[in-house]
GROMACS .gro file of C-alpha atoms in nm:
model
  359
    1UNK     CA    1   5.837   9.630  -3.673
    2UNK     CA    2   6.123   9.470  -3.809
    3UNK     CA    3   6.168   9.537  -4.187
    4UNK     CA    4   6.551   9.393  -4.268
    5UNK     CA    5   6.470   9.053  -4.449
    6UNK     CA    6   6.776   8.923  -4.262
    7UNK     CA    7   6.626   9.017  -3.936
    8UNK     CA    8   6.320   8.858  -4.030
    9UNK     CA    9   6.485   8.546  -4.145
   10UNK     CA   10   6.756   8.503  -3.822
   11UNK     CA   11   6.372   8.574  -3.634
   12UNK     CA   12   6.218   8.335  -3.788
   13UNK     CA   13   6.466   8.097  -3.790
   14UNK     CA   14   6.495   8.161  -3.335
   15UNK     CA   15   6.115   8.098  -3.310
   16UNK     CA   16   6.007   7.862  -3.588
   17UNK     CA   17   6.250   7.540  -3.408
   18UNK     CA   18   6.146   7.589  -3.039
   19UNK     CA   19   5.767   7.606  -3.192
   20UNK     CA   20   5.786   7.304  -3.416
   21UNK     CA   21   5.977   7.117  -3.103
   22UNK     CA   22   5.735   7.210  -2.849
   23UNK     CA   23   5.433   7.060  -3.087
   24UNK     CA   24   5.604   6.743  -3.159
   25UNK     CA   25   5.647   6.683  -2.801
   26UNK     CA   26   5.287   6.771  -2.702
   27UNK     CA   27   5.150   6.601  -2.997
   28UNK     CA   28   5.378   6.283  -2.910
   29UNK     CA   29   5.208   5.970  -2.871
   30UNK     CA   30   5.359   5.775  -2.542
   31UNK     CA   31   5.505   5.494  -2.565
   32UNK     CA   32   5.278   5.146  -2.393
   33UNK     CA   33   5.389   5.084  -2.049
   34UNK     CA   34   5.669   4.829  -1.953
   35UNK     CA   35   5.573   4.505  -1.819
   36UNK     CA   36   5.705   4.509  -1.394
   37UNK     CA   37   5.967   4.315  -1.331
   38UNK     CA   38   5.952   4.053  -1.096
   39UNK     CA   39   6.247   3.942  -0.887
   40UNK     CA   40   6.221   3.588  -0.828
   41UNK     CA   41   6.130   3.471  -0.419
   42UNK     CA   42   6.271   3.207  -0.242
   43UNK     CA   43   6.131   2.892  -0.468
   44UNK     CA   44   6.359   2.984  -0.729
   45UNK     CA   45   6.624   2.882  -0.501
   46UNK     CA   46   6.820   2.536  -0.538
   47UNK     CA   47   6.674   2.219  -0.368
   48UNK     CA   48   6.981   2.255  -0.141
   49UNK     CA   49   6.960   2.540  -0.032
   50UNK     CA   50   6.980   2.616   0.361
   51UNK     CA   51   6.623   2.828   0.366
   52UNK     CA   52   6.442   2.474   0.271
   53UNK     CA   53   6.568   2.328   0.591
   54UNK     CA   54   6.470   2.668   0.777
   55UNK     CA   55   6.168   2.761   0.602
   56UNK     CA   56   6.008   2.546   0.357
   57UNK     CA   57   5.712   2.579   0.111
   58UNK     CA   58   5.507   2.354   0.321
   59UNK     CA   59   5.576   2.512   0.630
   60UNK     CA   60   5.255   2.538   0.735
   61UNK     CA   61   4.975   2.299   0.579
   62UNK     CA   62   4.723   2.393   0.298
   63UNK     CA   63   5.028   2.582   0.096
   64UNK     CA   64   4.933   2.739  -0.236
   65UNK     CA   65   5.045   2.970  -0.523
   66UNK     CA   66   4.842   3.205  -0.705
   67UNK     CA   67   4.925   3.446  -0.925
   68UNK     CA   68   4.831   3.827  -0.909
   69UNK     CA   69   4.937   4.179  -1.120
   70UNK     CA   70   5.228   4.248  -0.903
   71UNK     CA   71   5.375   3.884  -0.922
   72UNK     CA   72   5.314   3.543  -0.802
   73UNK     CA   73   5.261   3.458  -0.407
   74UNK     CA   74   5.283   3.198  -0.138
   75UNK     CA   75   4.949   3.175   0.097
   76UNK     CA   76   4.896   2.866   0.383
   77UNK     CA   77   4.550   2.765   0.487
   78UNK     CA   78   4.512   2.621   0.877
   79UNK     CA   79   4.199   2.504   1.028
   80UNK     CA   80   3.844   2.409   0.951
   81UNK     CA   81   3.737   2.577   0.647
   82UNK     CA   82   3.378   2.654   0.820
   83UNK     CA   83   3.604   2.828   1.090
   84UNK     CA   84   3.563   3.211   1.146
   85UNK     CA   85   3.824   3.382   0.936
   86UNK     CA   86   4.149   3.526   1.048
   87UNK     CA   87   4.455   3.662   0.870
   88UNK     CA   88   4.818   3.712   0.978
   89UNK     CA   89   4.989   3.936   0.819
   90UNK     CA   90   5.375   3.960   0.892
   91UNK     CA   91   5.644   4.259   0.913
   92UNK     CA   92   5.917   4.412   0.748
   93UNK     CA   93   6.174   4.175   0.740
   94UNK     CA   94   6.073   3.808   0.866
   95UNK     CA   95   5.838   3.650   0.683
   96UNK     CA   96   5.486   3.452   0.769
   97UNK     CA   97   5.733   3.194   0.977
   98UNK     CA   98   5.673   3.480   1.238
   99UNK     CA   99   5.353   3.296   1.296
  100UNK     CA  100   5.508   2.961   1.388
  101UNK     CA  101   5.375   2.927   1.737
  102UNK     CA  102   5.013   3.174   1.691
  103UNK     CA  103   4.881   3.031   1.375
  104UNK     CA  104   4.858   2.656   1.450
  105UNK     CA  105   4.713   2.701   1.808
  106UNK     CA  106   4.462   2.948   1.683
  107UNK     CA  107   4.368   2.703   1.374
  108UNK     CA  108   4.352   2.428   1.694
  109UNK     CA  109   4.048   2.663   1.854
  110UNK     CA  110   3.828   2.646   1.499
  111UNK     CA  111   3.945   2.975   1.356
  112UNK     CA  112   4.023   2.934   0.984
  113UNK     CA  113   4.405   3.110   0.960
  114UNK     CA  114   4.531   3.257   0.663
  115UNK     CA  115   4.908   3.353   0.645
  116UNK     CA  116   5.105   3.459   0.391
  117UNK     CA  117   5.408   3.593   0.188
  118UNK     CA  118   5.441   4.011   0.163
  119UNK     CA  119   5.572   4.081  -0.165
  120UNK     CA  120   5.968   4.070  -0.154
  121UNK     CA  121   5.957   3.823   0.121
  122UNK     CA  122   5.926   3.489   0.162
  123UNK     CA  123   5.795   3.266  -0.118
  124UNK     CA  124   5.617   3.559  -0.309
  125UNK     CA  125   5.785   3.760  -0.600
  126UNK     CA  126   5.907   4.045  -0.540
  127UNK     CA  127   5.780   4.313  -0.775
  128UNK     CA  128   6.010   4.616  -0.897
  129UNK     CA  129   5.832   4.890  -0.797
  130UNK     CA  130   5.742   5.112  -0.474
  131UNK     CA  131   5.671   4.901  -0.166
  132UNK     CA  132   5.401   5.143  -0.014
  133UNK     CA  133   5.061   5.068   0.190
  134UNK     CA  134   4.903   5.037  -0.131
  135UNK     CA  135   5.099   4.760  -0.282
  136UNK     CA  136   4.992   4.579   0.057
  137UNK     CA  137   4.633   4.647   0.090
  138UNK     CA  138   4.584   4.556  -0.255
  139UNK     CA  139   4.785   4.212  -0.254
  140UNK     CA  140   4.561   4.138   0.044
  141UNK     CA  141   4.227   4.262  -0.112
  142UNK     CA  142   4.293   4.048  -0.388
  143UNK     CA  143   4.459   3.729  -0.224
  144UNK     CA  144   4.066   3.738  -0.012
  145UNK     CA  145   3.884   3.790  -0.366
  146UNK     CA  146   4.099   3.462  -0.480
  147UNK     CA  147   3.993   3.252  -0.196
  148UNK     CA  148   3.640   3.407  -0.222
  149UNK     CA  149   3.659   3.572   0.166
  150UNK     CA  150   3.412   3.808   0.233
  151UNK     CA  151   3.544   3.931   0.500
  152UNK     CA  152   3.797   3.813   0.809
  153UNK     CA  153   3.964   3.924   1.131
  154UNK     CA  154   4.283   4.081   1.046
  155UNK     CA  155   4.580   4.085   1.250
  156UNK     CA  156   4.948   4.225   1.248
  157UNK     CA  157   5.241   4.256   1.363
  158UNK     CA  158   5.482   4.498   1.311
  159UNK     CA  159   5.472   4.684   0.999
  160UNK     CA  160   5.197   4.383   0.950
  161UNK     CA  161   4.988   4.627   1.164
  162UNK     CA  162   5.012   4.920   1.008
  163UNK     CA  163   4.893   4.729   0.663
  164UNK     CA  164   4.610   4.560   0.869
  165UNK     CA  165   4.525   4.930   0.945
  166UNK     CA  166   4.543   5.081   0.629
  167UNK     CA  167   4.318   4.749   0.513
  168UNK     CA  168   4.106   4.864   0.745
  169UNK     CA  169   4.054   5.216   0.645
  170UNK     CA  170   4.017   5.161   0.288
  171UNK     CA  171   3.867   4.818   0.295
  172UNK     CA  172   3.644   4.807   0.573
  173UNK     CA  173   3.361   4.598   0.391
  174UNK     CA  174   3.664   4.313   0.402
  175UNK     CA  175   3.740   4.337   0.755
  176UNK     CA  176   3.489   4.172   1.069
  177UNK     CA  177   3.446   4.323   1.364
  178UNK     CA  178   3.792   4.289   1.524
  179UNK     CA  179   4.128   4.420   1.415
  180UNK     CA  180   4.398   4.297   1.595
  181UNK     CA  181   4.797   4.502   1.617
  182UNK     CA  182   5.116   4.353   1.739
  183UNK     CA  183   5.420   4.561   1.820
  184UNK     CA  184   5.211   4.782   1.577
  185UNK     CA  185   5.472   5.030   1.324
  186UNK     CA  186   5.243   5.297   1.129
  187UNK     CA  187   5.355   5.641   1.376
  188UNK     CA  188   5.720   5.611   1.397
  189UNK     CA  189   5.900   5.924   1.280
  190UNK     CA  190   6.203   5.967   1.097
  191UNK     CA  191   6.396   6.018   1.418
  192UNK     CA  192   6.287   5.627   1.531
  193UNK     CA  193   6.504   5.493   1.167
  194UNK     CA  194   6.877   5.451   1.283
  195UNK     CA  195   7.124   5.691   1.037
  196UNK     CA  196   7.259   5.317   0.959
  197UNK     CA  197   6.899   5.198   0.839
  198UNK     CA  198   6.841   5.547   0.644
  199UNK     CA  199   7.202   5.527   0.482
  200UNK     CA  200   7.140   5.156   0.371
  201UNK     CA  201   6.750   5.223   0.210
  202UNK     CA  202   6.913   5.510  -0.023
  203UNK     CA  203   6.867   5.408  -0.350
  204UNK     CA  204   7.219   5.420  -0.422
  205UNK     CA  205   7.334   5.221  -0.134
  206UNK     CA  206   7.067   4.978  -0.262
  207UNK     CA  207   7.184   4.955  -0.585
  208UNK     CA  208   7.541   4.880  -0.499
  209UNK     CA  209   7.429   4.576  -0.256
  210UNK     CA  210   7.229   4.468  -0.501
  211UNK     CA  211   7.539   4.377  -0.776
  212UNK     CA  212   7.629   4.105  -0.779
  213UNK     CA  213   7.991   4.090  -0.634
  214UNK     CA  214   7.818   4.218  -0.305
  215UNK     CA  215   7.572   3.958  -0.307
  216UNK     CA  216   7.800   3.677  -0.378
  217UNK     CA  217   8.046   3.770  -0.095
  218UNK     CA  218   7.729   3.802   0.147
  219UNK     CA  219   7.663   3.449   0.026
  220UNK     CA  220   7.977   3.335   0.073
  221UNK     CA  221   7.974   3.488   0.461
  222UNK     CA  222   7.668   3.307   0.520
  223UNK     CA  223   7.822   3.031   0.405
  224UNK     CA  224   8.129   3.037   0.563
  225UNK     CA  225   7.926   3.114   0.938
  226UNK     CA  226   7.655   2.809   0.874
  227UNK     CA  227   7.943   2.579   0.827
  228UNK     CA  228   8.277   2.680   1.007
  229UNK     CA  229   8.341   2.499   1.349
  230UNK     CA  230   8.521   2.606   1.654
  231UNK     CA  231   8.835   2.356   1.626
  232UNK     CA  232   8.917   2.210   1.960
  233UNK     CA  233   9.297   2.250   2.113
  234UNK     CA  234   9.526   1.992   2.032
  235UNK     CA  235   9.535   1.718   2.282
  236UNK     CA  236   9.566   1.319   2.317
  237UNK     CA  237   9.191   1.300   2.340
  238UNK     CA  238   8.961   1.491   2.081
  239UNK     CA  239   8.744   1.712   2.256
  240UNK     CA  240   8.379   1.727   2.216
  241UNK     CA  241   8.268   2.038   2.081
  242UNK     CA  242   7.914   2.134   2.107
  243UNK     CA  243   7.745   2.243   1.796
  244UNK     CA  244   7.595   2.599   1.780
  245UNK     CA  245   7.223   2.631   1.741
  246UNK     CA  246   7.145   2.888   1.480
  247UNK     CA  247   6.808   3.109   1.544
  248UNK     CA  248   6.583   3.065   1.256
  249UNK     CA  249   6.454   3.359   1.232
  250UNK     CA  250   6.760   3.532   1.201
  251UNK     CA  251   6.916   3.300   0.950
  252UNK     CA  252   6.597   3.381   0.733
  253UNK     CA  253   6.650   3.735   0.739
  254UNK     CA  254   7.051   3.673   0.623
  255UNK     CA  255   6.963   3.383   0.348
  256UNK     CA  256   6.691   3.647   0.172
  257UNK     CA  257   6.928   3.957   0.205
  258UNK     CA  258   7.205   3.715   0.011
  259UNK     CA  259   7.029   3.525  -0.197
  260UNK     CA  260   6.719   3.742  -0.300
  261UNK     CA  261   6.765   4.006  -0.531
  262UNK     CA  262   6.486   4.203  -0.473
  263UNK     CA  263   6.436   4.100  -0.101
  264UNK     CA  264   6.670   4.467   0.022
  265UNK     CA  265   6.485   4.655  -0.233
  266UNK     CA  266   6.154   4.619  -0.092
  267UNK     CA  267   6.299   4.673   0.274
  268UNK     CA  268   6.464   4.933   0.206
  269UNK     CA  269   6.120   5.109   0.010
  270UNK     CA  270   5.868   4.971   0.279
  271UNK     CA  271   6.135   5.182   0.526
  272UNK     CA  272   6.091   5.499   0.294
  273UNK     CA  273   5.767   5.502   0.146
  274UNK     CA  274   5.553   5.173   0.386
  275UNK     CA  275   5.308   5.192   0.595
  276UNK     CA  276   5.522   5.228   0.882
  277UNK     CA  277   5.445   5.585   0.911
  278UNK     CA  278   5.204   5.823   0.859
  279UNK     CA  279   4.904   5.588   0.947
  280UNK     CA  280   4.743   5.847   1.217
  281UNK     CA  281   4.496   5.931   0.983
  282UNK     CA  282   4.395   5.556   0.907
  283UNK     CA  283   4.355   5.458   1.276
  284UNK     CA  284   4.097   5.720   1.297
  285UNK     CA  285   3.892   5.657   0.975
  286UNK     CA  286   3.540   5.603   0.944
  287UNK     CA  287   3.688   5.210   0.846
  288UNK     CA  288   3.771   5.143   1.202
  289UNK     CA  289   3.397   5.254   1.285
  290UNK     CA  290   3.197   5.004   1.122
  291UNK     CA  291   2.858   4.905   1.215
  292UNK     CA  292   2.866   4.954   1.605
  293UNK     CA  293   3.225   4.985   1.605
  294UNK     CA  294   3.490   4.770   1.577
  295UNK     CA  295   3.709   4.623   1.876
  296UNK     CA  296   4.069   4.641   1.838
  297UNK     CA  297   4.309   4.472   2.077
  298UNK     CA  298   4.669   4.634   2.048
  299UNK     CA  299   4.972   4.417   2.255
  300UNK     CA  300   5.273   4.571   2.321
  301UNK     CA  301   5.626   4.478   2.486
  302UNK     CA  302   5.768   4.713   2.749
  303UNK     CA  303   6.109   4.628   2.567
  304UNK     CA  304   6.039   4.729   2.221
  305UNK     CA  305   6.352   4.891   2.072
  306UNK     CA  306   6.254   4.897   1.733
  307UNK     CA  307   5.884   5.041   1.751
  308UNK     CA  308   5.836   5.232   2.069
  309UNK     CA  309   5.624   5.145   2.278
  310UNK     CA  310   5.473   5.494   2.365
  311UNK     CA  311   5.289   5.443   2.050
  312UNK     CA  312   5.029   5.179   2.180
  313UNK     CA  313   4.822   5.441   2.384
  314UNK     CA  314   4.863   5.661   2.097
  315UNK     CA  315   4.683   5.432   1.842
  316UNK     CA  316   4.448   5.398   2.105
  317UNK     CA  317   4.323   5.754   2.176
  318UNK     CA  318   4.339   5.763   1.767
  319UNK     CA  319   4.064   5.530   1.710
  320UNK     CA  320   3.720   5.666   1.700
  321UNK     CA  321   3.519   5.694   1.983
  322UNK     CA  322   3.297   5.430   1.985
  323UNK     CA  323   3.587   5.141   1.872
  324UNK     CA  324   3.792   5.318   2.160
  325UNK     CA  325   3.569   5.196   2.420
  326UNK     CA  326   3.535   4.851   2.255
  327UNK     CA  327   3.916   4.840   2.221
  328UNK     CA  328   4.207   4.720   2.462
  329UNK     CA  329   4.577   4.767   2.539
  330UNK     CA  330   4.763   4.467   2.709
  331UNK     CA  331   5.169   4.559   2.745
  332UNK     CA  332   5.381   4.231   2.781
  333UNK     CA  333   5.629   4.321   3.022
  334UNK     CA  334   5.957   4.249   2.917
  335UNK     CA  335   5.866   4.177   2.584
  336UNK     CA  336   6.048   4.313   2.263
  337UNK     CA  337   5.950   4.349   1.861
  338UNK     CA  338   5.946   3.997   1.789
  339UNK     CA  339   5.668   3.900   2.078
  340UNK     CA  340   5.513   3.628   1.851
  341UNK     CA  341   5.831   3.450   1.912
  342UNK     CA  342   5.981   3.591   2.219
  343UNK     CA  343   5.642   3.577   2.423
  344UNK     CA  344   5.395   3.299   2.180
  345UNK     CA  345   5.208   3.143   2.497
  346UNK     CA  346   5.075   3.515   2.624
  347UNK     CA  347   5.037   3.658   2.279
  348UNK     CA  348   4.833   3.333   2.196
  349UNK     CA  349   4.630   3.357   2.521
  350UNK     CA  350   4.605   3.713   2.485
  351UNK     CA  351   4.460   3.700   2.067
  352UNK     CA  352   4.234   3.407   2.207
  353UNK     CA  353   4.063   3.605   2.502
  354UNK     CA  354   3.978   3.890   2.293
  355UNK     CA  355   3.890   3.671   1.965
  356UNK     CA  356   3.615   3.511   2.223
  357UNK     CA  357   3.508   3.755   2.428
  358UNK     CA  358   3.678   3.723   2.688
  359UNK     CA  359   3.858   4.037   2.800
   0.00000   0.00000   0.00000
């Protein structure tokens, strides 16, 4: 018992403060949550800008806008609207020009095709936050509530296929009876990311890239390698010099990493926290069951060096039992990530068999 006034003041004085402080803070009303912010896509780019040559708004017919929570997105329309329903959804880095050479010859058939932008890519916004399998389910679910879709065939490629899969398992009243997975991410490991690709996704690698002194001289390499020449020897004559053919695909990839400020961002997230792992448990939910089971058809290059290609039999033996025997597993031979590109005319063929039956 302490009975020294002094004591009982220095006593009070020790426990009276931490009280009153721990109160306030409980008591403390939060403050209302800020607004996301939204870096801009490629529309907000100038009309002379290389990526409107490469990849245009109206890249594919039926091109719209619409907006949604986590920003503003580009969608494209193909075939007869009383087609059967099928969406494409892209990967990591390359946007829904991916699709070039699979979504017009499946529109061709009568399948209604809906591609579109991921968030950070493309012609849709890319939101500041975390780029995980929820971000892309939910841009999806909502993008088919917009165009008033029921329900549609969903495809992917990439780490397109481990978001058709996650759709899948918590959206199954969306999806028909076929899912179908390209080059399909969703079980790679930590040991399949390069030490490169880990080092450059760290947030603060990603926030030096993104200032602006980084971006510009990025921009100005691009620059410099669309437009530089090889100069031909001096001579009498001038020589012909023949003009290099740039890949589109690639110079997509570069023009976004320059001129996008939030395009690295969500790369470097969808590497960390996407679903390009830890899907396992997706592939074998009740939302690849459905009714009588759906059929999946997984393709596959024998050349795949960024998603290996010992995980197609292991998606397969993940699916339940019933989809399992439904299901099918065609390896391209020779084939690497980018098979919609590489290998179009037996992807096509391939998506077209199994889309009618005819495996």
């Amino acid at each position: 018992m302490v009975s020294n006034p002094f004591q009982c003041l220095t006593l009070s004085l020790l426990i009276i403060p931490p009280i009153l402080i721990t109160t306030y803070l409980l008591a403390a009303f939060p403050h209302p949550p800020e607004p996301i912010f939204l870096h801009k896509s490629l529309a907000s780019l100038p009309p002379d800008a290389k990526s409107w040559s490469i990849y245009p708004e109206n890249y594919y017919p039926g091109g719209a806008y619409v907006s949604l929570p986590f920003g503003r997105m580009r969608y494209w329309l193909l075939g007869p609207e009383k087609g059967k329903k099928v969406v494409l959804i892209h990967g990591l880095s390359i946007p829904a020009i991916i699709w070039r050479d699979v979504a017009p010859q499946l529109a061709s058939r009568g399948y209604r095709v809906l591609v579109y932008d991921l968030y950070g890519r493309g012609y849709s916004d890319a939101p500041q936050t975390t780029y995980d399998a929820n971000l892309y389910t939910i841009q999806l679910a909502l993008l088919m509530q917009h165009l008033r879709w029921d329900k549609a065939i969903i495809a992917g490629v990439s780490m397109g296929g481990g978001i058709a899969t996650a759709f899948t398992a918590q959206f199954p009243h969306l999806v028909d009876d076929k899912v179908m997975l390209l080059a399909c991410a969703g079980l790679m490991e930590a040991s399949d990311i390069s030490r490169t690709a880990k080092f450059m996704s760290s947030p603060l690698v990603q926030t030096v890239t993104a200032s602006a002194p980084v971006r510009k001289y990025l921009q100005r390499l691009i620059l410099k390698n669309s437009t530089s020449k090889a100069t031909p020897p001096s001579t009498s004559a001038p020589v012909p010099v023949p003009e290099k053919k740039s890949d589109p695909i690639t110079e997509i990839v570069r023009l976004q990493s320059a001129h996008l400020t939030g395009y690295n961002a969500a790369l470097s997230s969808s590497l960390r926290e996407g679903p390009i792992r830890g899907q396992a448990a997706a592939f074998a939910s009740e939302g690849f069951d459905g009714e009588k089971g759906r059929a999946v058809l997984i393709i596959h290059g024998t050349k795949d060096n960024t998603v290996n290609p010992r995980y197609a039999p292991i998606i397969l033996t993940l699916l339940p039992p019933v989809t399992r025997a439904r299901s099918k597993l065609i390896t391209l031979e020779g084939a690497g990530h980018d098979l919609t590109i590489s290998h179009a005319e037996e992807v096509t063929r391939a998506m077209l068999d199994f889309l009618e039956g005819k495996q």
